[in-house]
mmCIF file of C-alpha atoms and ligand atoms in Angstrom:
data_model
loop_
_atom_site.group_PDB
_atom_site.id
_atom_site.type_symbol
_atom_site.label_atom_id
_atom_site.label_comp_id
_atom_site.label_asym_id
_atom_site.label_seq_id
_atom_site.Cartn_x
_atom_site.Cartn_y
_atom_site.Cartn_z
ATOM 1 C CA MET A 1 96.763 86.119 97.320
ATOM 2 C CA LEU A 2 97.898 89.265 99.155
ATOM 3 C CA GLU A 3 98.918 89.455 102.775
ATOM 4 C CA ILE A 4 99.580 92.810 104.412
ATOM 5 C CA GLN A 5 101.236 92.477 107.810
ATOM 6 C CA ASN A 6 101.773 95.280 110.313
ATOM 7 C CA VAL A 7 102.141 97.940 107.643
ATOM 8 C CA SER A 8 102.829 101.461 108.929
ATOM 9 C CA VAL A 9 103.231 104.618 106.842
ATOM 10 C CA SER A 10 104.206 108.138 107.905
ATOM 11 C CA TYR A 11 104.187 111.359 105.934
ATOM 12 C CA GLY A 12 106.773 113.329 107.889
ATOM 13 C CA MET A 13 105.222 113.877 111.314
ATOM 14 C CA VAL A 14 101.811 112.507 110.241
ATOM 15 C CA LYS A 15 101.380 108.800 110.921
ATOM 16 C CA ALA A 16 98.826 107.667 108.325
ATOM 17 C CA LEU A 17 98.819 103.884 108.991
ATOM 18 C CA HIS A 18 99.436 102.096 112.294
ATOM 19 C CA ALA A 19 100.413 98.419 111.880
ATOM 20 C CA VAL A 20 97.626 97.563 109.433
ATOM 21 C CA SER A 21 97.115 93.881 108.594
ATOM 22 C CA MET A 22 94.795 92.546 105.881
ATOM 23 C CA GLN A 23 94.348 89.600 103.577
ATOM 24 C CA ILE A 24 92.920 89.409 100.109
ATOM 25 C CA GLN A 25 91.748 86.031 98.827
ATOM 26 C CA GLU A 26 92.056 85.253 95.131
ATOM 27 C CA GLY A 27 88.850 85.600 93.109
ATOM 28 C CA THR A 28 87.107 87.883 95.599
ATOM 29 C CA ILE A 29 86.128 91.530 95.978
ATOM 30 C CA THR A 30 87.566 93.023 99.174
ATOM 31 C CA SER A 31 86.438 96.501 100.259
ATOM 32 C CA ILE A 32 88.144 99.049 102.447
ATOM 33 C CA ILE A 33 85.720 101.593 103.835
ATOM 34 C CA GLY A 34 86.336 104.591 106.068
ATOM 35 C CA SER A 35 85.865 108.325 106.183
ATOM 36 C CA ASN A 36 88.033 111.083 104.638
ATOM 37 C CA GLY A 37 91.653 110.861 105.713
ATOM 38 C CA ALA A 38 91.249 107.431 107.363
ATOM 39 C CA GLY A 39 94.191 106.012 105.386
ATOM 40 C CA LYS A 40 92.454 104.056 102.595
ATOM 41 C CA THR A 41 94.448 105.526 99.707
ATOM 42 C CA THR A 42 97.659 105.116 101.673
ATOM 43 C CA ILE A 43 97.065 101.346 101.876
ATOM 44 C CA ILE A 44 96.706 101.132 98.090
ATOM 45 C CA ASN A 45 99.728 103.390 97.603
ATOM 46 C CA ALA A 46 101.815 101.184 99.897
ATOM 47 C CA ILE A 47 100.865 98.070 97.892
ATOM 48 C CA SER A 48 101.765 99.932 94.671
ATOM 49 C CA ALA A 49 105.089 101.017 96.225
ATOM 50 C CA MET A 50 104.094 104.653 95.774
ATOM 51 C CA VAL A 51 104.917 105.371 99.425
ATOM 52 C CA PRO A 52 107.604 103.805 101.647
ATOM 53 C CA TYR A 53 106.295 101.604 104.466
ATOM 54 C CA GLN A 54 107.351 99.485 107.401
ATOM 55 C CA GLY A 55 105.990 95.948 107.687
ATOM 56 C CA SER A 56 105.530 93.362 104.972
ATOM 57 C CA ILE A 57 103.344 92.887 101.915
ATOM 58 C CA VAL A 58 103.433 89.415 100.394
ATOM 59 C CA PHE A 59 101.856 88.609 97.039
ATOM 60 C CA ASN A 60 101.394 84.981 95.980
ATOM 61 C CA GLY A 61 103.892 83.905 98.636
ATOM 62 C CA LYS A 62 106.630 86.414 97.774
ATOM 63 C CA PRO A 63 107.426 89.884 99.165
ATOM 64 C CA LEU A 64 106.316 92.608 96.761
ATOM 65 C CA PRO A 65 109.022 94.619 95.015
ATOM 66 C CA LEU A 66 109.592 98.163 96.263
ATOM 67 C CA LYS A 67 109.400 99.787 92.809
ATOM 68 C CA SER A 68 106.035 100.600 91.285
ATOM 69 C CA ASN A 69 106.870 99.472 87.754
ATOM 70 C CA GLN A 70 107.907 96.085 89.145
ATOM 71 C CA VAL A 71 104.695 95.800 91.167
ATOM 72 C CA VAL A 72 102.754 96.277 87.901
ATOM 73 C CA ARG A 73 104.807 93.517 86.267
ATOM 74 C CA LYS A 74 103.830 91.199 89.141
ATOM 75 C CA GLY A 75 100.169 91.698 88.189
ATOM 76 C CA ILE A 76 98.933 94.441 90.532
ATOM 77 C CA VAL A 77 97.470 97.555 88.901
ATOM 78 C CA GLN A 78 95.974 100.609 90.599
ATOM 79 C CA VAL A 79 93.210 102.876 89.311
ATOM 80 C CA PRO A 80 93.855 106.127 91.187
ATOM 81 C CA GLU A 81 91.118 108.370 92.529
ATOM 82 C CA GLY A 82 89.944 111.180 90.279
ATOM 83 C CA ARG A 83 89.613 109.749 86.733
ATOM 84 C CA LYS A 84 93.063 110.722 85.533
ATOM 85 C CA VAL A 85 92.693 110.312 81.763
ATOM 86 C CA PHE A 86 95.204 111.759 79.318
ATOM 87 C CA ALA A 87 92.731 114.360 78.065
ATOM 88 C CA GLY A 88 94.562 115.195 74.823
ATOM 89 C CA LEU A 89 95.011 111.561 73.761
ATOM 90 C CA THR A 90 92.236 109.584 72.111
ATOM 91 C CA VAL A 91 90.324 106.899 73.992
ATOM 92 C CA GLU A 92 92.260 104.158 72.190
ATOM 93 C CA GLU A 93 95.611 105.866 72.842
ATOM 94 C CA ASN A 94 94.723 106.034 76.555
ATOM 95 C CA LEU A 95 94.008 102.311 76.527
ATOM 96 C CA MET A 96 97.294 101.579 74.766
ATOM 97 C CA VAL A 97 99.209 103.392 77.515
ATOM 98 C CA GLY A 98 97.893 100.730 79.910
ATOM 99 C CA ALA A 99 99.530 97.919 77.923
ATOM 100 C CA TYR A 100 102.788 98.980 79.501
ATOM 101 C CA THR A 101 104.750 95.757 79.677
ATOM 102 C CA GLU A 102 106.292 94.091 76.659
ATOM 103 C CA ARG A 103 104.112 91.021 77.157
ATOM 104 C CA ASN A 104 100.945 93.115 77.053
ATOM 105 C CA ARG A 105 102.083 95.135 74.043
ATOM 106 C CA LYS A 106 102.296 91.897 72.067
ATOM 107 C CA GLN A 107 98.643 91.170 72.883
ATOM 108 C CA LEU A 108 97.376 94.647 72.049
ATOM 109 C CA PRO A 109 94.552 93.779 69.577
ATOM 110 C CA GLN A 110 93.149 91.115 71.893
ATOM 111 C CA LEU A 111 93.368 93.343 74.969
ATOM 112 C CA LEU A 112 91.605 96.208 73.171
ATOM 113 C CA LYS A 113 88.855 93.812 72.074
ATOM 114 C CA GLN A 114 88.334 92.693 75.674
ATOM 115 C CA GLN A 115 87.914 96.291 76.878
ATOM 116 C CA TYR A 116 85.503 97.153 74.069
ATOM 117 C CA ALA A 117 83.451 94.063 74.963
ATOM 118 C CA LEU A 118 83.365 95.124 78.619
ATOM 119 C CA PHE A 119 82.306 98.674 77.818
ATOM 120 C CA PRO A 120 81.173 99.076 74.159
ATOM 121 C CA ARG A 121 80.805 102.877 74.368
ATOM 122 C CA LEU A 122 84.605 103.110 74.455
ATOM 123 C CA GLU A 123 84.778 101.470 71.039
ATOM 124 C CA GLU A 124 82.167 103.887 69.659
ATOM 125 C CA ARG A 125 84.345 106.753 70.919
ATOM 126 C CA LYS A 126 87.784 105.268 70.359
ATOM 127 C CA ASP A 127 89.000 108.123 68.108
ATOM 128 C CA GLN A 128 87.607 110.874 70.335
ATOM 129 C CA ASP A 129 89.860 112.818 72.746
ATOM 130 C CA ALA A 130 89.436 111.333 76.245
ATOM 131 C CA GLY A 131 88.864 114.840 77.648
ATOM 132 C CA THR A 132 85.553 115.043 75.757
ATOM 133 C CA LEU A 133 84.047 111.954 77.498
ATOM 134 C CA SER A 134 81.474 112.231 80.295
ATOM 135 C CA GLY A 135 82.607 111.610 83.897
ATOM 136 C CA GLY A 136 81.210 108.061 83.867
ATOM 137 C CA GLU A 137 82.859 107.246 80.546
ATOM 138 C CA GLN A 138 86.173 108.595 81.822
ATOM 139 C CA GLN A 139 85.864 106.351 84.880
ATOM 140 C CA MET A 140 85.250 103.328 82.627
ATOM 141 C CA LEU A 141 88.217 104.375 80.510
ATOM 142 C CA VAL A 142 90.635 104.472 83.445
ATOM 143 C CA ILE A 143 89.355 101.087 84.664
ATOM 144 C CA CYS A 144 89.774 99.590 81.179
ATOM 145 C CA ARG A 145 93.207 101.236 80.840
ATOM 146 C CA ALA A 146 94.263 99.416 84.021
ATOM 147 C CA LEU A 147 92.868 96.135 82.641
ATOM 148 C CA MET A 148 95.107 96.572 79.581
ATOM 149 C CA GLY A 149 97.928 95.635 81.972
ATOM 150 C CA SER A 150 96.210 92.219 82.533
ATOM 151 C CA PRO A 151 96.272 92.500 86.320
ATOM 152 C CA SER A 152 95.483 89.555 88.555
ATOM 153 C CA LEU A 153 94.734 92.103 91.322
ATOM 154 C CA LEU A 154 92.965 95.337 90.361
ATOM 155 C CA MET A 155 92.877 98.107 92.992
ATOM 156 C CA LEU A 156 90.192 100.773 92.563
ATOM 157 C CA ASP A 157 90.336 104.025 94.549
ATOM 158 C CA GLU A 158 86.896 105.673 94.940
ATOM 159 C CA PRO A 159 85.540 104.752 91.495
ATOM 160 C CA SER A 160 82.078 106.152 92.304
ATOM 161 C CA LEU A 161 83.245 109.561 93.529
ATOM 162 C CA GLY A 162 81.367 112.484 91.961
ATOM 163 C CA LEU A 163 79.246 110.364 89.614
ATOM 164 C CA ALA A 164 75.449 110.470 89.199
ATOM 165 C CA PRO A 165 73.599 107.540 90.881
ATOM 166 C CA ILE A 166 72.686 105.869 87.577
ATOM 167 C CA VAL A 167 76.334 105.993 86.468
ATOM 168 C CA VAL A 168 77.492 104.711 89.865
ATOM 169 C CA ARG A 169 75.255 101.659 89.332
ATOM 170 C CA GLU A 170 76.869 101.071 85.942
ATOM 171 C CA VAL A 171 80.396 101.363 87.385
ATOM 172 C CA PHE A 172 79.610 98.834 90.156
ATOM 173 C CA GLU A 173 78.016 96.429 87.648
ATOM 174 C CA THR A 174 81.192 96.638 85.562
ATOM 175 C CA ILE A 175 83.335 95.890 88.633
ATOM 176 C CA LYS A 176 81.239 92.769 89.277
ATOM 177 C CA ARG A 177 81.774 91.618 85.685
ATOM 178 C CA ILE A 178 85.530 92.150 86.015
ATOM 179 C CA LYS A 179 85.502 89.834 89.035
ATOM 180 C CA GLU A 180 83.421 87.268 87.107
ATOM 181 C CA ASN A 181 86.065 87.419 84.353
ATOM 182 C CA GLY A 182 88.626 86.229 86.929
ATOM 183 C CA THR A 183 90.308 89.367 88.281
ATOM 184 C CA THR A 184 90.594 89.824 92.047
ATOM 185 C CA ILE A 185 89.472 93.265 93.220
ATOM 186 C CA LEU A 186 90.505 95.570 96.057
ATOM 187 C CA LEU A 187 87.945 98.366 96.280
ATOM 188 C CA VAL A 188 88.409 101.551 98.304
ATOM 189 C CA GLU A 189 85.100 103.386 98.697
ATOM 190 C CA GLN A 190 83.249 105.976 100.719
ATOM 191 C CA ASN A 191 80.000 104.513 99.349
ATOM 192 C CA ALA A 192 79.950 101.870 102.101
ATOM 193 C CA ASN A 193 76.499 100.531 101.261
ATOM 194 C CA LYS A 194 77.156 99.761 97.600
ATOM 195 C CA SER A 195 80.684 98.488 98.101
ATOM 196 C CA LEU A 196 79.868 96.147 101.021
ATOM 197 C CA CYS A 197 76.834 94.817 99.144
ATOM 198 C CA MET A 198 79.042 93.412 96.433
ATOM 199 C CA SER A 199 82.078 92.519 98.544
ATOM 200 C CA ASP A 200 83.044 89.088 99.785
ATOM 201 C CA TYR A 201 85.020 90.664 102.612
ATOM 202 C CA GLY A 202 85.515 94.141 104.030
ATOM 203 C CA TYR A 203 87.750 96.176 106.318
ATOM 204 C CA VAL A 204 86.759 99.333 108.172
ATOM 205 C CA ILE A 205 89.586 101.826 108.694
ATOM 206 C CA GLU A 206 89.601 104.669 111.206
ATOM 207 C CA ASN A 207 92.570 106.954 111.876
ATOM 208 C CA GLY A 208 94.964 104.586 110.142
ATOM 209 C CA ARG A 209 93.847 101.458 112.001
ATOM 210 C CA VAL A 210 91.651 98.498 111.082
ATOM 211 C CA ILE A 211 88.786 98.707 113.571
ATOM 212 C CA LEU A 212 86.504 96.057 112.100
ATOM 213 C CA GLU A 213 86.607 93.336 109.490
ATOM 214 C CA GLY A 214 84.244 90.659 108.251
ATOM 215 C CA LYS A 215 82.138 89.361 105.395
ATOM 216 C CA GLY A 216 80.497 92.161 103.395
ATOM 217 C CA GLN A 217 76.995 91.083 104.430
ATOM 218 C CA ASP A 218 77.984 90.841 108.109
ATOM 219 C CA LEU A 219 79.480 94.337 108.119
ATOM 220 C CA LEU A 220 76.297 95.673 106.519
ATOM 221 C CA SER A 221 74.282 94.511 109.489
ATOM 222 C CA ASN A 222 76.858 95.650 112.063
ATOM 223 C CA ALA A 223 75.468 98.408 114.314
ATOM 224 C CA LYS A 224 78.691 100.459 114.334
ATOM 225 C CA VAL A 225 79.030 100.351 110.540
ATOM 226 C CA SER A 226 75.376 101.211 110.167
ATOM 227 C CA GLU A 227 75.631 104.219 112.460
ATOM 228 C CA ALA A 228 78.931 105.575 111.122
ATOM 229 C CA TYR A 229 78.709 104.803 107.410
ATOM 230 C CA LEU A 230 75.142 103.907 106.416
ATOM 231 C CA GLY A 231 73.215 106.808 107.911
ATOM 232 C CA GLY A 232 71.729 104.583 110.611
ATOM 233 C CA LYS A 233 70.016 102.189 108.166
ATOM 234 C CA ARG A 234 69.913 98.833 109.959
ATOM 235 C CA LYS A 235 69.151 96.651 106.963
ATOM 236 C CA PRO A 236 70.323 98.393 103.817
ATOM 237 C CA THR A 237 69.002 97.028 100.560
ATOM 238 C CA CYS A 238 71.520 95.664 98.128
HETATM 239 P P1 ATP B 301 90.302 110.286 101.252
HETATM 240 O O1 ATP B 301 89.079 109.478 101.086
HETATM 241 O O2 ATP B 301 90.027 111.690 101.688
HETATM 242 O O3 ATP B 301 91.269 110.200 100.102
HETATM 243 P P2 ATP B 301 91.851 108.320 102.700
HETATM 244 O O4 ATP B 301 91.135 107.437 103.649
HETATM 245 O O5 ATP B 301 92.190 107.755 101.370
HETATM 246 O O6 ATP B 301 91.040 109.668 102.531
HETATM 247 P P3 ATP B 301 94.638 108.993 102.884
HETATM 248 O O7 ATP B 301 94.620 109.805 101.622
HETATM 249 O O8 ATP B 301 95.304 107.685 102.854
HETATM 250 O O9 ATP B 301 93.161 108.816 103.443
HETATM 251 O O10 ATP B 301 95.290 109.903 104.024
HETATM 252 C C1 ATP B 301 95.581 109.411 105.335
HETATM 253 C C2 ATP B 301 96.228 110.533 106.149
HETATM 254 O O11 ATP B 301 97.502 110.878 105.611
HETATM 255 C C3 ATP B 301 95.431 111.831 106.177
HETATM 256 O O12 ATP B 301 95.593 112.416 107.446
HETATM 257 C C4 ATP B 301 96.097 112.674 105.113
HETATM 258 O O13 ATP B 301 95.957 114.053 105.384
HETATM 259 C C5 ATP B 301 97.555 112.246 105.240
HETATM 260 N N1 ATP B 301 98.280 112.339 103.964
HETATM 261 C C6 ATP B 301 97.968 111.681 102.816
HETATM 262 N N2 ATP B 301 98.857 111.959 101.844
HETATM 263 C C7 ATP B 301 99.755 112.836 102.389
HETATM 264 C C8 ATP B 301 100.938 113.509 101.922
HETATM 265 N N3 ATP B 301 101.362 113.311 100.674
HETATM 266 N N4 ATP B 301 101.580 114.311 102.774
HETATM 267 C C9 ATP B 301 101.162 114.492 104.054
HETATM 268 N N5 ATP B 301 100.061 113.882 104.577
HETATM 269 C C10 ATP B 301 99.381 113.066 103.769
#
């Protein structure tokens, strides 16, 4: 579905990505794991055309446009790190912002219904200001807002960051259901254990380079991954 070939990104003198290549197969969850500053967000930002890059990114056989609004129209939507809700808008108004294209605006009632089915608490709170929601609810809201754009590829940047363990479980369960509903997922996470457990495929990034790749389950039992990202646990439980 998506093929990233030799993509490099620099921020002035800082080279953030060095000829990164990756593939994402339709209908799967692909994870990118790595420590702070490894370049994970930069990969997502390059796909979204939020940063200029060298190399090529091909989506369904065609090069991706270099303008973010056009990338969204092609069916790729990003959920940025940090639960960026519009705090002064209601939950439902936040969701409506996600139905950005004309095609999606025409399907508004149906799209809202889908989000409320995925996460019913949003319907209970639809008239409440988004700023009054809990951290977990805000995370669900930004995921559902992205789904209002009917993406075929949903990119999630650190969805579990700063959430309590019980809420993290709920967020990951929701991500699984989104995949089951037919959306392909690219997941950037520092929670290597949880993300690899539910991923079909994974990439490990260090200093802007892919240093390892493989099936989620294979990476979980890899000694280097275990030592660097799983606290030395050899057989983590999923
Ligand atoms: P984190 O988990 O901390 O967000 P990351 O793996 O997503 O880390 P990136 O945010 O992609 O990493 O950053 C990769 C490198 O690029 C880091 O060295 C970072 O400091 C640098 N960088 C990122 N954004 C900018 C920017 N706007 N200007 C300058 N340097 C940047």
